[in-house]
PDB file of C-alpha atoms in Angstrom:
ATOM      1  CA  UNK A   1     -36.765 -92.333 -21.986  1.00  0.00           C
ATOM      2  CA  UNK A   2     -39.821 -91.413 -24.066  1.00  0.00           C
ATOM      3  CA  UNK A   3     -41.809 -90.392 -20.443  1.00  0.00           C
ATOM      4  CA  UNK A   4     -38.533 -88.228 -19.786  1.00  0.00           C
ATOM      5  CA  UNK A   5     -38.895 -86.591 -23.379  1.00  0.00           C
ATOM      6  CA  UNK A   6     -42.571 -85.868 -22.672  1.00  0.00           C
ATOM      7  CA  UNK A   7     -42.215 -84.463 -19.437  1.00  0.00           C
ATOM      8  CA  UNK A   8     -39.267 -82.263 -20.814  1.00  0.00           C
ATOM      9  CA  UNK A   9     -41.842 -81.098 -23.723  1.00  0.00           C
ATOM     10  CA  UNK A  10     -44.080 -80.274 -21.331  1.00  0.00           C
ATOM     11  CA  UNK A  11     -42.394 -77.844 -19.460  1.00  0.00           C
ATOM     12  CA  UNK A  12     -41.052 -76.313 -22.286  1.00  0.00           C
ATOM     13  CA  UNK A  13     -44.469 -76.116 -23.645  1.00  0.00           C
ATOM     14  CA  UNK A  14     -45.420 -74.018 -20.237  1.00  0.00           C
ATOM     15  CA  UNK A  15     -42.636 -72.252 -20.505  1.00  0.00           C
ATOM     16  CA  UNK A  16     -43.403 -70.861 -23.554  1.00  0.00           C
ATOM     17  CA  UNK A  17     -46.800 -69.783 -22.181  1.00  0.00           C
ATOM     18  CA  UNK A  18     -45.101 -68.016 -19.429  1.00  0.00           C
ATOM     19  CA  UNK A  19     -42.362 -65.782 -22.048  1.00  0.00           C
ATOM     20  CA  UNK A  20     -45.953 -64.552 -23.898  1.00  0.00           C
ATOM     21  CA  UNK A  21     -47.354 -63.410 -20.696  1.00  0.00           C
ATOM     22  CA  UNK A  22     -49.763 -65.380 -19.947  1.00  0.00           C
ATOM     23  CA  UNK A  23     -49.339 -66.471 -16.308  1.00  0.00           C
ATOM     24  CA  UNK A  24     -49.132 -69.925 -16.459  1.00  0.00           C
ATOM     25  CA  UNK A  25     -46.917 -71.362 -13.695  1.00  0.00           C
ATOM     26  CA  UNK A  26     -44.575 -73.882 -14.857  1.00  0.00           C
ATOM     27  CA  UNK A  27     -45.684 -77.763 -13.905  1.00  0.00           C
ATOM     28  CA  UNK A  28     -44.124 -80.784 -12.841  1.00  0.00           C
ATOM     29  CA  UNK A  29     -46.478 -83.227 -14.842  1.00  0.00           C
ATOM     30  CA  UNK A  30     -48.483 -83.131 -18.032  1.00  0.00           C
ATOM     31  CA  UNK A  31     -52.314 -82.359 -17.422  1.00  0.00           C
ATOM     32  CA  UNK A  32     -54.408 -85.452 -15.665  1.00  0.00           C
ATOM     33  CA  UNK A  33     -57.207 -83.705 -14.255  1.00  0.00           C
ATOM     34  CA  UNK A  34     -55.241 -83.265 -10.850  1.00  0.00           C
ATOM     35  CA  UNK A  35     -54.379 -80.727  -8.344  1.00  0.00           C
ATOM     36  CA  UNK A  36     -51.330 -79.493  -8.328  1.00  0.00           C
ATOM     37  CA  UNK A  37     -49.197 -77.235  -5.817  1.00  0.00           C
ATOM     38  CA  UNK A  38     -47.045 -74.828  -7.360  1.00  0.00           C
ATOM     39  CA  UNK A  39     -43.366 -73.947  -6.349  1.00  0.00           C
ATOM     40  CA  UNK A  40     -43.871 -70.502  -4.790  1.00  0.00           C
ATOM     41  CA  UNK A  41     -47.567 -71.605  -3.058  1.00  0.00           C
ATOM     42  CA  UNK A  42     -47.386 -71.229   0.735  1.00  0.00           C
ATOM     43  CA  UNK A  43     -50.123 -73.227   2.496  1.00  0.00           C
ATOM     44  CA  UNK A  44     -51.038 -69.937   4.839  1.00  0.00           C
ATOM     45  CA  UNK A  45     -52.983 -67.492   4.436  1.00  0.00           C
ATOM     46  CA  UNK A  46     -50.250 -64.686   4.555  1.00  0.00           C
ATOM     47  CA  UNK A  47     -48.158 -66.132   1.798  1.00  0.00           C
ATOM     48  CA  UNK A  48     -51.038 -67.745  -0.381  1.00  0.00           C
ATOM     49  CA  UNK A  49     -52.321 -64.115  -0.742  1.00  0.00           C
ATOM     50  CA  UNK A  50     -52.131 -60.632  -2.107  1.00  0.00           C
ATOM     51  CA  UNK A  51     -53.555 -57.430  -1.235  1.00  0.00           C
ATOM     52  CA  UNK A  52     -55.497 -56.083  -4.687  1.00  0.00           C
ATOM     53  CA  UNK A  53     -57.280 -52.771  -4.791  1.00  0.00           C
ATOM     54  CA  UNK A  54     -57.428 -52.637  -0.639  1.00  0.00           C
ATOM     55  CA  UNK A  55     -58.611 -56.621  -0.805  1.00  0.00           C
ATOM     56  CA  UNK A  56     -57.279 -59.574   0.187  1.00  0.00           C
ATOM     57  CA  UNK A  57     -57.361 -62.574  -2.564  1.00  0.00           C
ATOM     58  CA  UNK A  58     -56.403 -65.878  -1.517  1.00  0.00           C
ATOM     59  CA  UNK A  59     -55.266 -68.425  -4.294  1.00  0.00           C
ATOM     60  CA  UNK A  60     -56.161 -71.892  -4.815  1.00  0.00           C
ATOM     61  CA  UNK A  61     -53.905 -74.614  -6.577  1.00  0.00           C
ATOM     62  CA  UNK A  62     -53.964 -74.296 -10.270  1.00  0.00           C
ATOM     63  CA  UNK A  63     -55.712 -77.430 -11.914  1.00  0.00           C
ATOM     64  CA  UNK A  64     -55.149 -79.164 -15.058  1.00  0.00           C
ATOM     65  CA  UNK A  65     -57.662 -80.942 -17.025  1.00  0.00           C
ATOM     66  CA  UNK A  66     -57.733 -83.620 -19.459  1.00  0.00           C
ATOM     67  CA  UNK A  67     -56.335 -83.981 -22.603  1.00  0.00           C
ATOM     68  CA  UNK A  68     -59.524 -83.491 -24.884  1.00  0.00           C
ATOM     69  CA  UNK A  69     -60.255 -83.405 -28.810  1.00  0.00           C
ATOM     70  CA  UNK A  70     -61.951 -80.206 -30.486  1.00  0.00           C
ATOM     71  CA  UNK A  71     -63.561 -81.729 -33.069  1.00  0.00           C
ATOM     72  CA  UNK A  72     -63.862 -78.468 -34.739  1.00  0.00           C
ATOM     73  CA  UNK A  73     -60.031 -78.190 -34.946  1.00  0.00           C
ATOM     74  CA  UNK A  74     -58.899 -81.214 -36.283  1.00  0.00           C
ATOM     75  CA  UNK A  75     -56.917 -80.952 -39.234  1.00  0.00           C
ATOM     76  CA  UNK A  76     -56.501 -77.038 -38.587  1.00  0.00           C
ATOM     77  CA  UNK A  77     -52.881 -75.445 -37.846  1.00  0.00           C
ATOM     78  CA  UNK A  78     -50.958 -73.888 -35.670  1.00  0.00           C
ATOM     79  CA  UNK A  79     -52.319 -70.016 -36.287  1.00  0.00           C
ATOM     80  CA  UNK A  80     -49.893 -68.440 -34.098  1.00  0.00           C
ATOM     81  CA  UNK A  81     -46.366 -68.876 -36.409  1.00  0.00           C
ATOM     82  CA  UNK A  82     -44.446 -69.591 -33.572  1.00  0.00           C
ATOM     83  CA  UNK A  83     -41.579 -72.294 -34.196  1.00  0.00           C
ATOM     84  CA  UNK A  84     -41.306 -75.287 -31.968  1.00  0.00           C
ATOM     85  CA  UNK A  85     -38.584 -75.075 -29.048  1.00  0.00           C
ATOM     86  CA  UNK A  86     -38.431 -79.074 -28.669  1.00  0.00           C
ATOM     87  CA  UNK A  87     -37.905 -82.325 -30.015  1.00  0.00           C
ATOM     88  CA  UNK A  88     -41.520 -83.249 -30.143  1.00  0.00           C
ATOM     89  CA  UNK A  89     -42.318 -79.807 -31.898  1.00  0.00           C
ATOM     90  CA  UNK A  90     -45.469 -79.070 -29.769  1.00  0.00           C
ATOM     91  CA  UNK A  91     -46.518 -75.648 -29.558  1.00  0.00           C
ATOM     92  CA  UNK A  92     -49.300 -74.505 -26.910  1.00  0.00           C
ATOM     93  CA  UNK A  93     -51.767 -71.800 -27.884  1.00  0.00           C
ATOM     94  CA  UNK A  94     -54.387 -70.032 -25.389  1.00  0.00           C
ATOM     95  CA  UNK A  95     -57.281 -69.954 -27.768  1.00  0.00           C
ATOM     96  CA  UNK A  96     -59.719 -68.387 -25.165  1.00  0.00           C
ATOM     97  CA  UNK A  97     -59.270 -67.116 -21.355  1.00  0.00           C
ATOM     98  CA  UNK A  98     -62.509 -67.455 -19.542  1.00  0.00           C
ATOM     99  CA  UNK A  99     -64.392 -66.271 -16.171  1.00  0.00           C
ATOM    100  CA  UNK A 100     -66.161 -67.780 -13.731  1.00  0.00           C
ATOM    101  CA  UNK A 101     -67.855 -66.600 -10.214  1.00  0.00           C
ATOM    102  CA  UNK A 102     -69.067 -68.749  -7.209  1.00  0.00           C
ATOM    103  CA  UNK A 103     -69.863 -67.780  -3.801  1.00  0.00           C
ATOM    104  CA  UNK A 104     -69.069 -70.667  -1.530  1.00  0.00           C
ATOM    105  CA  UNK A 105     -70.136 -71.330   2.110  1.00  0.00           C
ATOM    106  CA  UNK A 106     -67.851 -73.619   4.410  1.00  0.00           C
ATOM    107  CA  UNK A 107     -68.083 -73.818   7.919  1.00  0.00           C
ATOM    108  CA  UNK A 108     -64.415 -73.976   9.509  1.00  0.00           C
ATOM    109  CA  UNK A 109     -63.566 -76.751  11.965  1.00  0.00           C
ATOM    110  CA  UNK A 110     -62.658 -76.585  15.540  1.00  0.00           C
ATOM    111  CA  UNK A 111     -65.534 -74.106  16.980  1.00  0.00           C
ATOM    112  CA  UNK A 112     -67.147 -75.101  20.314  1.00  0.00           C
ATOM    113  CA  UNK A 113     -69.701 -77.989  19.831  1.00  0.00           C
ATOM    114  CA  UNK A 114     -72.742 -76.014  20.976  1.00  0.00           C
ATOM    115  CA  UNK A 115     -71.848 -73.067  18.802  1.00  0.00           C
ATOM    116  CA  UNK A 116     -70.604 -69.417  20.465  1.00  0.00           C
ATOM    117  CA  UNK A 117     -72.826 -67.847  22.455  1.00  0.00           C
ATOM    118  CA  UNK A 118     -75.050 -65.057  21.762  1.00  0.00           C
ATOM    119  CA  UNK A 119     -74.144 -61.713  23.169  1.00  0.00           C
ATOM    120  CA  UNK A 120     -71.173 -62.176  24.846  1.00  0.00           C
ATOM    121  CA  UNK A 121     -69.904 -59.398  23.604  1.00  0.00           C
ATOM    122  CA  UNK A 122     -66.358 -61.189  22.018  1.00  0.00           C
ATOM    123  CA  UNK A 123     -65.239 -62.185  18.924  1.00  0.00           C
ATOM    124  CA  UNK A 124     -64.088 -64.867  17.313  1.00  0.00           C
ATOM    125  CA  UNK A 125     -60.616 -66.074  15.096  1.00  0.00           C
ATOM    126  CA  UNK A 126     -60.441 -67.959  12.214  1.00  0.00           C
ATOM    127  CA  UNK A 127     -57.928 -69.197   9.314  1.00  0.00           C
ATOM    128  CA  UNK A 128     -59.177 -69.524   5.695  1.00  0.00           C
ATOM    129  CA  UNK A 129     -57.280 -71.959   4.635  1.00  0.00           C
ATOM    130  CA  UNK A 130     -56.673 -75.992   6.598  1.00  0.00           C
ATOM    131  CA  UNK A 131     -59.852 -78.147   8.300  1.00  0.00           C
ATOM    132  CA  UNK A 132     -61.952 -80.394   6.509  1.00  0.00           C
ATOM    133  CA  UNK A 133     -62.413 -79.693   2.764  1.00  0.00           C
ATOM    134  CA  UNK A 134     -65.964 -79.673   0.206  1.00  0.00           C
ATOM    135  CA  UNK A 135     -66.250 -80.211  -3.671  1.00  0.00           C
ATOM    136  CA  UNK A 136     -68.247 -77.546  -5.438  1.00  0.00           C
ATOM    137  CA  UNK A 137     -69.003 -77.560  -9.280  1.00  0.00           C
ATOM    138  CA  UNK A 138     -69.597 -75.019 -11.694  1.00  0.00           C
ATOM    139  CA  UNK A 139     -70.021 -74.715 -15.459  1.00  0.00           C
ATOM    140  CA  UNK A 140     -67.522 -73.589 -17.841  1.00  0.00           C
ATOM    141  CA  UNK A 141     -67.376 -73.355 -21.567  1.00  0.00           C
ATOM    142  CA  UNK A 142     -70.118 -76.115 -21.283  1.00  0.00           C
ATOM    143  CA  UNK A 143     -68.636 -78.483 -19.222  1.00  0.00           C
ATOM    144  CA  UNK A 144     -68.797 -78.881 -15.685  1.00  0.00           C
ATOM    145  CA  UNK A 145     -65.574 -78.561 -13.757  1.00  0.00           C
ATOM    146  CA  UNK A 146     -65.085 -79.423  -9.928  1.00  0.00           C
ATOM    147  CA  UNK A 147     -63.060 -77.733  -7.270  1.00  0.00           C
ATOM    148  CA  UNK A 148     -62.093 -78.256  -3.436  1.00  0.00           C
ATOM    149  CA  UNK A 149     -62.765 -75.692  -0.720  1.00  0.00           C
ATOM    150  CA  UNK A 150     -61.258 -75.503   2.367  1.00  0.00           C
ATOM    151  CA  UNK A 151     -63.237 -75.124   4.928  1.00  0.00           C
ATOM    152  CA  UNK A 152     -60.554 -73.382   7.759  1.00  0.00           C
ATOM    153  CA  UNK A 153     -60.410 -73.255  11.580  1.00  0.00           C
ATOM    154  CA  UNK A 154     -61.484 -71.663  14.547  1.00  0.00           C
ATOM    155  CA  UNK A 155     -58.348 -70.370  16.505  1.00  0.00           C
ATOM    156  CA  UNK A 156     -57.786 -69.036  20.132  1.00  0.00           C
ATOM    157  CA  UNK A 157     -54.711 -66.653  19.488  1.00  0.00           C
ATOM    158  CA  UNK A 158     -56.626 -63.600  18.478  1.00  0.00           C
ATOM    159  CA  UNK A 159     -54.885 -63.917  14.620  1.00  0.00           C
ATOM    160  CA  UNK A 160     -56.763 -64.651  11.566  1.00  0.00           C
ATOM    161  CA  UNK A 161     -59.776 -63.367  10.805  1.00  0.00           C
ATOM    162  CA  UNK A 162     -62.019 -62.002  13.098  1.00  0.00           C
ATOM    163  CA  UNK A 163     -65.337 -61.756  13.165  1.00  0.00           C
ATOM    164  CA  UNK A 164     -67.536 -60.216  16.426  1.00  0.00           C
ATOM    165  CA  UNK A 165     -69.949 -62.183  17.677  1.00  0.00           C
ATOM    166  CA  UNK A 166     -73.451 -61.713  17.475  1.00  0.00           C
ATOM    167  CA  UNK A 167     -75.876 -59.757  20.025  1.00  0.00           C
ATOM    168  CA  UNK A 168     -78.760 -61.561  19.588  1.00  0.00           C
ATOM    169  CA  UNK A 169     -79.449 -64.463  22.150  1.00  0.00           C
ATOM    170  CA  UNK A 170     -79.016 -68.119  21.588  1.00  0.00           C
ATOM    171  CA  UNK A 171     -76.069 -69.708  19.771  1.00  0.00           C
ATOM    172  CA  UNK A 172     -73.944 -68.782  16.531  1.00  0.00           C
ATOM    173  CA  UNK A 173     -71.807 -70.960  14.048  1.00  0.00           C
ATOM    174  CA  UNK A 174     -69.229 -69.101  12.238  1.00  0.00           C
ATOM    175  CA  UNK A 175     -68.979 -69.136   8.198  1.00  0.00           C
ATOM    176  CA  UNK A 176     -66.927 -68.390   5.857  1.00  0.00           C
ATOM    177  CA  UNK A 177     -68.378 -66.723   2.023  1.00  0.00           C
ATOM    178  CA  UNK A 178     -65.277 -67.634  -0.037  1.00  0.00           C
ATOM    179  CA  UNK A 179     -66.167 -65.335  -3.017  1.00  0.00           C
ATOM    180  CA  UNK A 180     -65.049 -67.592  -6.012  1.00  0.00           C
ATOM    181  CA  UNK A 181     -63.379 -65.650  -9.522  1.00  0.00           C
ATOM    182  CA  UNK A 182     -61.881 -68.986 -11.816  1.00  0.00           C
ATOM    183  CA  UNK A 183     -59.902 -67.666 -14.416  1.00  0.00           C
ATOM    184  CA  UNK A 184     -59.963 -70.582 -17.248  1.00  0.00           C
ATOM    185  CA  UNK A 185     -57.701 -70.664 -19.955  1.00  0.00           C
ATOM    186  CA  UNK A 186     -58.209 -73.221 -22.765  1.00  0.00           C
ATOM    187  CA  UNK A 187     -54.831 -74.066 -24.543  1.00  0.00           C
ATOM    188  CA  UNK A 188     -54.550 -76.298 -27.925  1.00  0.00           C
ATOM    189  CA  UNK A 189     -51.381 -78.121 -28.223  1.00  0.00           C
ATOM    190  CA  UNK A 190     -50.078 -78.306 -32.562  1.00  0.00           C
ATOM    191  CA  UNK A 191     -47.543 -80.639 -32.615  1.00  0.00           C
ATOM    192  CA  UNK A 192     -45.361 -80.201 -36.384  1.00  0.00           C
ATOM    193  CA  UNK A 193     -47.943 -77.508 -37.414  1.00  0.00           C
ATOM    194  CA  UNK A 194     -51.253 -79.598 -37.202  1.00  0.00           C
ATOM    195  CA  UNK A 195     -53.421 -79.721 -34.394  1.00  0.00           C
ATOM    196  CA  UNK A 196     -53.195 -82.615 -31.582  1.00  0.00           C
ATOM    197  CA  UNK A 197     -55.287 -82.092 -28.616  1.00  0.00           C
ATOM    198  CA  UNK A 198     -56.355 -79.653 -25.776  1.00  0.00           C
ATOM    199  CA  UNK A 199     -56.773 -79.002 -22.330  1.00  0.00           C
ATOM    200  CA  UNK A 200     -57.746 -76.487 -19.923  1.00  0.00           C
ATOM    201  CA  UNK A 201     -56.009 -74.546 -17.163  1.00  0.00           C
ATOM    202  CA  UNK A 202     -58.492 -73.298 -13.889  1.00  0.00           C
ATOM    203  CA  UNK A 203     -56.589 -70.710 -11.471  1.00  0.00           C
ATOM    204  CA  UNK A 204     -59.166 -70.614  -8.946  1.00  0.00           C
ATOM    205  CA  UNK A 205     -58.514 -67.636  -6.267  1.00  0.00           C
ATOM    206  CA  UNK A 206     -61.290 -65.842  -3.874  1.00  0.00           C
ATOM    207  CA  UNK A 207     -61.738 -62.823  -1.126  1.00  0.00           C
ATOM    208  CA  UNK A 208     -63.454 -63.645   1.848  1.00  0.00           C
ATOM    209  CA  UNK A 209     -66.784 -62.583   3.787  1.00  0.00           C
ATOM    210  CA  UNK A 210     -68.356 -64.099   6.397  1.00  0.00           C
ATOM    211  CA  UNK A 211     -71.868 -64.533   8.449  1.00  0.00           C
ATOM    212  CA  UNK A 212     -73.123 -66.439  11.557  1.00  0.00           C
ATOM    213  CA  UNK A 213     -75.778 -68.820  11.527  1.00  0.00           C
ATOM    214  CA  UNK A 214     -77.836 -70.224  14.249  1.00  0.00           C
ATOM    215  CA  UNK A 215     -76.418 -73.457  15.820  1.00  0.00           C
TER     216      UNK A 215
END
């Protein structure tokens, strides 16, 4: 019953994030430093994606951190005024939205073991998203944070993303630049007015480039 209760806070708690327009999905958990996948998230590229400014930008599962202390908050209260909503009386606040870039290089599965030949004149396909997966790590607010790229997949339908290959002789492997912008927001939970903990949202989301590398 009390796991029920807490779960049910939670979402309200996200909830009331969402009503002050702050773009944080509602989730199906409290924060444990997992991934999580987002009614609404498609896992393609054509529905995990929006067109912005004439440029595609691809979004990554939002992900939750720990429950941490701010020592320099303890004691403090609640400085937004707004009432609790539930029977635990815990009230999130977004005390600071923050930005992060990364430019990350994955090589997509499935392309021909000796790499793509040099000057064919053809081009190759790929998806963004699927294959194998790598962990990169960046700093934010002083802390270092980890996140999971996909790496993609070479295709043979002529869909995706194509890339021509190169002229120059030898043999090519095809990579992807996933151009990294994590939007951070770091929310402090006041539970009856006083201050109880905090955690951090990261929506990761990136446009993509590409270049070819010698095999």
């Amino acid at each position: 019953m009390k796991k029920s209760k807490k779960f049910f806070s939670m979402l309200l708690a996200i909830s009331m994030l969402l009503a002050m327009s702050l773009s944080v999905p509602a989730f199906a958990a409290e924060p444990s430093g997992k991934i999580y996948k987002f009614a609404g998230q498609a896992m393609n590229d054509e529905l995990d994606s929006t067109n912005e400014n004439g440029k595609q930008i691809f979004r990554d599962p939002v992900i939750v951190s720990d429950y941490f202390i701010d020592p320099a908050l303890i004691g403090s209260t609640n400085p937004s005024g707004i009432m609790p909503l539930d029977d635990y009386n815990e009230i999130p606040v977004v005390r600071e939205v923050l930005t992060t870039n990364k430019d990350v290089y994955v090589t997509p599965i499935e392309q021909p073991s000796l790499g793509y030949k040099g000057g064919s004149g053809g081009s190759a396909f790929f998806f963004s998203t699927g294959g194998s997966s790598v962990k990169f790590t960046v700093t934010i607010n002083y802390k270092l944070a980890t996140f999971t790229a996909e790496t993609g997949k070479a295709v043979t339908t002529g869909s995706g993303y194509g890339a021509p290959i190169p002229a120059g002789t030898g043999n090519y492997r095809f990579q992807f630049i996933k151009y990294y912008v994590i939007t951070s927001k770091i929310v402090d939970v006041y539970q009856y007015g006083e201050y109880k903990h905090s955690y951090t949202l990261h929506f990761p989301e990136y446009s993509l480039g590409h270049r070819w590398v010698k095999a």
